[in-house]
Amino acid sequence: GIQVEQSPPDLILQEGANSTLRCNFSDSVNNLQWFHQNPWGQLINLFYIPSGTKQNGRLSATTVATERYSLLYISSSQTTDSGVYFCAVKMNRDDKIIFGKGTRLHILP
Amino acid sequence: EAGVAQSPRYKIIEKRQSVAFWCNPISGHATLYWYQQILGQGPKLLIQFQNNGVVDDSQLPKDRFSAERLKGVDSTLKIQPAKLEDSAVYLCASSLATGWAIYFGEGSWLTVV
């Protein structure tokens, strides 16, 4: 089945640093989302980005579907950015949405 | 616009007891999902509804888990009898249709002791 791999699995940064999170997928997809799971467990939508680039404040994302990867950029990190970042993809060939294992980000004050 | 509503937020039960979780999706969303998330892992799809029909329940342990969405709006997920390994967060999500952006509720935290 489709593989969704996120890297790095863990990341510790000082407040103010920039970071890049990666999501690789092994099959063609027509939907990709990035989520932030906060310390209380809620999954917050960041981007719905099947292709192209989007920006929202300090966050931006780029998906290159033909090369089967997506990147999430966080600039000027704040402690509130801490949590787990998941990418989720929907395959072209059926309706399944597959989640990666996540990147755990910890921003130090 | 109201988000996905779930209840209860927290539940502690003994093994072999039963529990039910309720979900009200975003108004107008035809697709509803139940995910199970065990601590330290990504969400795993249990069941997906399109209106009141089941699209995918391949990972639902049908000997103990059941879910319904009778009128194509609210949904209930039941576990009977519960096992220790069912301790997890049960996340409900909805989307306008299959393939559109999905939105999650706050989750229902289950501890089985």
Short mmCIF file of C-alpha atoms in Angstrom, two decimals:
data_model
loop_
_atom_site.label_atom_id
_atom_site.label_comp_id
_atom_site.label_asym_id
_atom_site.label_seq_id
_atom_site.Cartn_x
_atom_site.Cartn_y
_atom_site.Cartn_z
CA GLY A 1 0.00 0.00 0.00
CA ILE A 2 0.94 3.64 -0.11
CA GLN A 3 3.72 4.75 2.22
CA VAL A 4 3.74 8.19 3.82
CA GLU A 5 7.04 9.06 5.46
CA GLN A 6 7.70 12.17 7.46
CA SER A 7 11.06 13.52 8.46
CA PRO A 8 12.62 14.28 10.78
CA PRO A 9 10.72 12.28 13.42
CA ASP A 10 11.81 14.68 16.15
CA LEU A 11 13.08 18.22 16.09
CA ILE A 12 14.19 20.49 18.94
CA LEU A 13 14.78 24.15 18.15
CA GLN A 14 15.36 27.40 19.94
CA GLU A 15 12.63 30.02 19.73
CA GLY A 16 13.13 32.18 16.65
CA ALA A 17 14.69 29.45 14.52
CA ASN A 18 13.32 28.31 11.16
CA SER A 19 12.47 24.72 10.27
CA THR A 20 11.52 22.56 7.32
CA LEU A 21 9.42 19.42 7.71
CA ARG A 22 9.16 16.92 4.90
CA CYS A 23 6.48 14.46 3.76
CA ASN A 24 7.29 11.84 1.11
CA PHE A 25 4.65 9.59 -0.40
CA SER A 26 5.07 6.51 -2.54
CA ASP A 27 2.05 6.74 -4.87
CA SER A 28 0.22 9.43 -6.78
CA VAL A 29 -2.17 11.45 -4.65
CA ASN A 30 -4.78 14.06 -5.35
CA ASN A 31 -5.10 15.54 -1.89
CA LEU A 32 -2.60 16.44 0.79
CA GLN A 33 -3.14 18.18 4.09
CA TRP A 34 -0.85 19.35 6.87
CA PHE A 35 -2.09 19.30 10.46
CA HIS A 36 -0.71 20.51 13.77
CA GLN A 37 -1.68 18.45 16.81
CA ASN A 38 -1.48 20.63 19.86
CA PRO A 39 -0.58 19.39 23.35
CA TRP A 40 -4.29 18.92 24.10
CA GLY A 41 -4.62 16.48 21.21
CA GLN A 42 -6.62 18.51 18.76
CA LEU A 43 -5.68 18.30 15.10
CA ILE A 44 -5.68 21.74 13.55
CA ASN A 45 -5.79 22.20 9.78
CA LEU A 46 -2.79 24.09 8.50
CA PHE A 47 -2.94 23.62 4.76
CA TYR A 48 -4.96 21.79 2.15
CA ILE A 49 -2.34 21.65 -0.59
CA PRO A 50 -2.58 18.99 -3.32
CA SER A 51 -0.08 21.02 -5.36
CA GLY A 52 1.69 24.35 -5.44
CA THR A 53 2.65 26.70 -2.64
CA LYS A 54 0.57 28.37 0.04
CA GLN A 55 1.46 30.74 2.85
CA ASN A 56 -0.29 31.61 6.07
CA GLY A 57 1.64 33.99 8.29
CA ARG A 58 4.84 32.35 9.48
CA LEU A 59 3.90 29.04 7.90
CA SER A 60 4.11 28.03 4.28
CA ALA A 61 3.84 24.74 2.40
CA THR A 62 4.85 23.44 -0.99
CA THR A 63 3.70 20.24 -2.65
CA VAL A 64 5.37 18.82 -5.75
CA ALA A 65 2.97 16.04 -6.60
CA THR A 66 4.95 14.81 -9.61
CA GLU A 67 7.97 14.23 -7.36
CA ARG A 68 5.83 12.90 -4.50
CA TYR A 69 6.78 15.18 -1.67
CA SER A 70 5.55 18.13 0.34
CA LEU A 71 7.41 20.56 2.59
CA LEU A 72 6.14 22.57 5.54
CA TYR A 73 8.17 25.64 6.48
CA ILE A 74 7.93 27.31 9.86
CA SER A 75 9.75 30.61 10.24
CA SER A 76 10.59 32.47 13.45
CA SER A 77 9.39 29.57 15.61
CA GLN A 78 7.42 30.28 18.77
CA THR A 79 6.86 28.01 21.76
CA THR A 80 3.21 27.68 20.71
CA ASP A 81 4.42 25.93 17.54
CA SER A 82 5.38 22.93 19.65
CA GLY A 83 3.46 19.74 19.01
CA VAL A 84 3.24 17.07 16.35
CA TYR A 85 2.90 17.89 12.67
CA PHE A 86 1.15 15.34 10.46
CA CYS A 87 0.74 15.14 6.73
CA ALA A 88 -2.18 13.17 5.34
CA VAL A 89 -2.62 12.14 1.73
CA LYS A 90 -5.50 10.82 -0.32
CA MET A 91 -4.59 8.40 -3.05
CA ASN A 92 -5.74 8.83 -6.64
CA ARG A 93 -6.96 5.26 -6.90
CA ASP A 94 -9.39 5.21 -3.98
CA ASP A 95 -10.81 7.33 -1.18
CA LYS A 96 -8.39 6.31 1.56
CA ILE A 97 -6.67 9.07 3.53
CA ILE A 98 -3.34 7.93 4.95
CA PHE A 99 -1.50 9.73 7.74
CA GLY A 100 2.24 9.82 8.24
CA LYS A 101 3.73 9.10 11.67
CA GLY A 102 4.32 12.79 12.30
CA THR A 103 7.19 15.08 13.21
CA ARG A 104 7.39 16.01 16.89
CA LEU A 105 8.55 19.62 17.20
CA HIS A 106 9.69 21.12 20.48
CA ILE A 107 10.48 24.83 20.59
CA LEU A 108 12.58 25.91 23.54
CA PRO A 109 12.05 29.38 25.05
CA GLU B 1 -19.33 28.22 11.52
CA ALA B 2 -19.47 25.53 14.19
CA GLY B 3 -16.78 22.88 14.06
CA VAL B 4 -17.01 19.13 14.53
CA ALA B 5 -18.54 18.39 17.93
CA GLN B 6 -17.70 15.28 19.94
CA SER B 7 -18.75 13.91 23.30
CA PRO B 8 -17.82 12.86 25.84
CA ARG B 9 -14.36 14.43 25.96
CA TYR B 10 -13.06 11.95 28.51
CA LYS B 11 -14.17 8.49 29.58
CA ILE B 12 -12.67 5.92 31.93
CA ILE B 13 -14.17 2.43 31.91
CA GLU B 14 -13.20 -1.02 33.08
CA LYS B 15 -12.31 -3.71 30.59
CA ARG B 16 -15.29 -5.64 29.25
CA GLN B 17 -17.57 -2.64 29.75
CA SER B 18 -19.11 -0.75 26.85
CA VAL B 19 -18.77 2.86 25.74
CA ALA B 20 -20.31 5.05 23.06
CA PHE B 21 -18.97 8.20 21.45
CA TRP B 22 -21.05 10.75 19.59
CA CYS B 23 -20.08 13.05 16.74
CA ASN B 24 -21.88 15.92 15.03
CA PRO B 25 -20.06 16.96 11.84
CA ILE B 26 -19.85 20.41 10.30
CA SER B 27 -23.18 21.34 8.77
CA GLY B 28 -23.44 20.21 5.16
CA HIS B 29 -20.50 17.83 5.30
CA ALA B 30 -21.41 14.58 3.61
CA THR B 31 -18.32 12.60 4.58
CA LEU B 32 -17.67 11.58 8.18
CA TYR B 33 -14.64 9.74 9.55
CA TRP B 34 -13.81 8.01 12.81
CA TYR B 35 -10.11 7.68 13.61
CA GLN B 36 -8.34 5.97 16.48
CA GLN B 37 -5.11 7.54 17.71
CA ILE B 38 -2.96 5.64 20.16
CA LEU B 39 -0.43 7.69 22.09
CA GLY B 40 2.67 8.38 20.02
CA GLN B 41 1.14 7.26 16.74
CA GLY B 42 -0.66 8.86 13.83
CA PRO B 43 -4.43 8.59 13.47
CA LYS B 44 -5.74 5.33 12.04
CA LEU B 45 -9.00 5.30 10.08
CA LEU B 46 -11.65 3.08 11.62
CA ILE B 47 -14.61 3.89 9.41
CA GLN B 48 -15.63 6.39 6.73
CA PHE B 49 -19.21 7.30 5.87
CA GLN B 50 -20.52 9.04 2.79
CA ASN B 51 -23.91 10.36 3.92
CA ASN B 52 -25.33 7.32 5.71
CA GLY B 53 -23.44 4.69 3.72
CA VAL B 54 -20.16 3.06 4.69
CA VAL B 55 -17.28 3.78 2.28
CA ASP B 56 -14.50 2.02 4.18
CA ASP B 57 -14.54 0.00 7.40
CA SER B 58 -11.64 -2.30 6.60
CA GLN B 59 -9.74 -1.42 9.80
CA LEU B 60 -12.72 -1.50 12.15
CA PRO B 61 -12.51 -4.45 14.61
CA LYS B 62 -16.05 -5.53 13.90
CA ASP B 63 -16.18 -8.09 16.69
CA ARG B 64 -16.24 -5.27 19.24
CA PHE B 65 -16.59 -1.95 17.40
CA SER B 66 -19.68 -0.68 15.62
CA ALA B 67 -20.61 2.66 14.11
CA GLU B 68 -23.69 4.14 12.55
CA ARG B 69 -24.80 7.30 10.85
CA LEU B 70 -28.48 6.61 10.44
CA LYS B 71 -29.74 9.95 9.12
CA GLY B 72 -26.55 10.99 7.37
CA VAL B 73 -25.67 13.62 9.97
CA ASP B 74 -24.71 12.57 13.52
CA SER B 75 -22.73 9.42 14.12
CA THR B 76 -22.13 7.09 17.05
CA LEU B 77 -19.14 4.82 17.60
CA LYS B 78 -19.58 1.99 20.11
CA ILE B 79 -17.10 -0.37 21.70
CA GLN B 80 -18.40 -3.49 23.41
CA PRO B 81 -16.68 -5.12 25.21
CA ALA B 82 -13.70 -2.83 25.68
CA LYS B 83 -10.14 -4.12 25.97
CA LEU B 84 -7.12 -2.47 27.54
CA GLU B 85 -5.61 -1.87 24.09
CA ASP B 86 -8.63 0.26 23.12
CA SER B 87 -7.24 3.07 25.28
CA ALA B 88 -6.78 5.86 22.76
CA VAL B 89 -8.21 9.10 21.48
CA TYR B 90 -11.18 8.65 19.17
CA LEU B 91 -11.26 11.42 16.62
CA CYS B 92 -14.21 12.33 14.48
CA ALA B 93 -13.67 14.33 11.31
CA SER B 94 -15.80 15.53 8.43
CA SER B 95 -15.37 16.90 4.94
CA LEU B 96 -17.66 18.43 2.37
CA ALA B 97 -17.13 15.35 0.22
CA THR B 98 -14.51 12.70 -0.33
CA GLY B 99 -11.27 14.29 -1.42
CA TRP B 100 -11.95 17.67 0.15
CA ALA B 101 -10.21 19.09 3.21
CA ILE B 102 -11.08 17.25 6.42
CA TYR B 103 -11.70 18.91 9.78
CA PHE B 104 -11.31 17.23 13.14
CA GLY B 105 -13.18 17.50 16.40
CA GLU B 106 -11.39 17.76 19.74
CA GLY B 107 -11.47 14.01 20.26
CA SER B 108 -12.79 11.67 22.91
CA TRP B 109 -10.11 10.32 25.24
CA LEU B 110 -10.77 6.74 26.37
CA THR B 111 -8.92 4.98 29.15
CA VAL B 112 -9.69 1.31 29.75
CA VAL B 113 -8.53 0.01 33.13
#
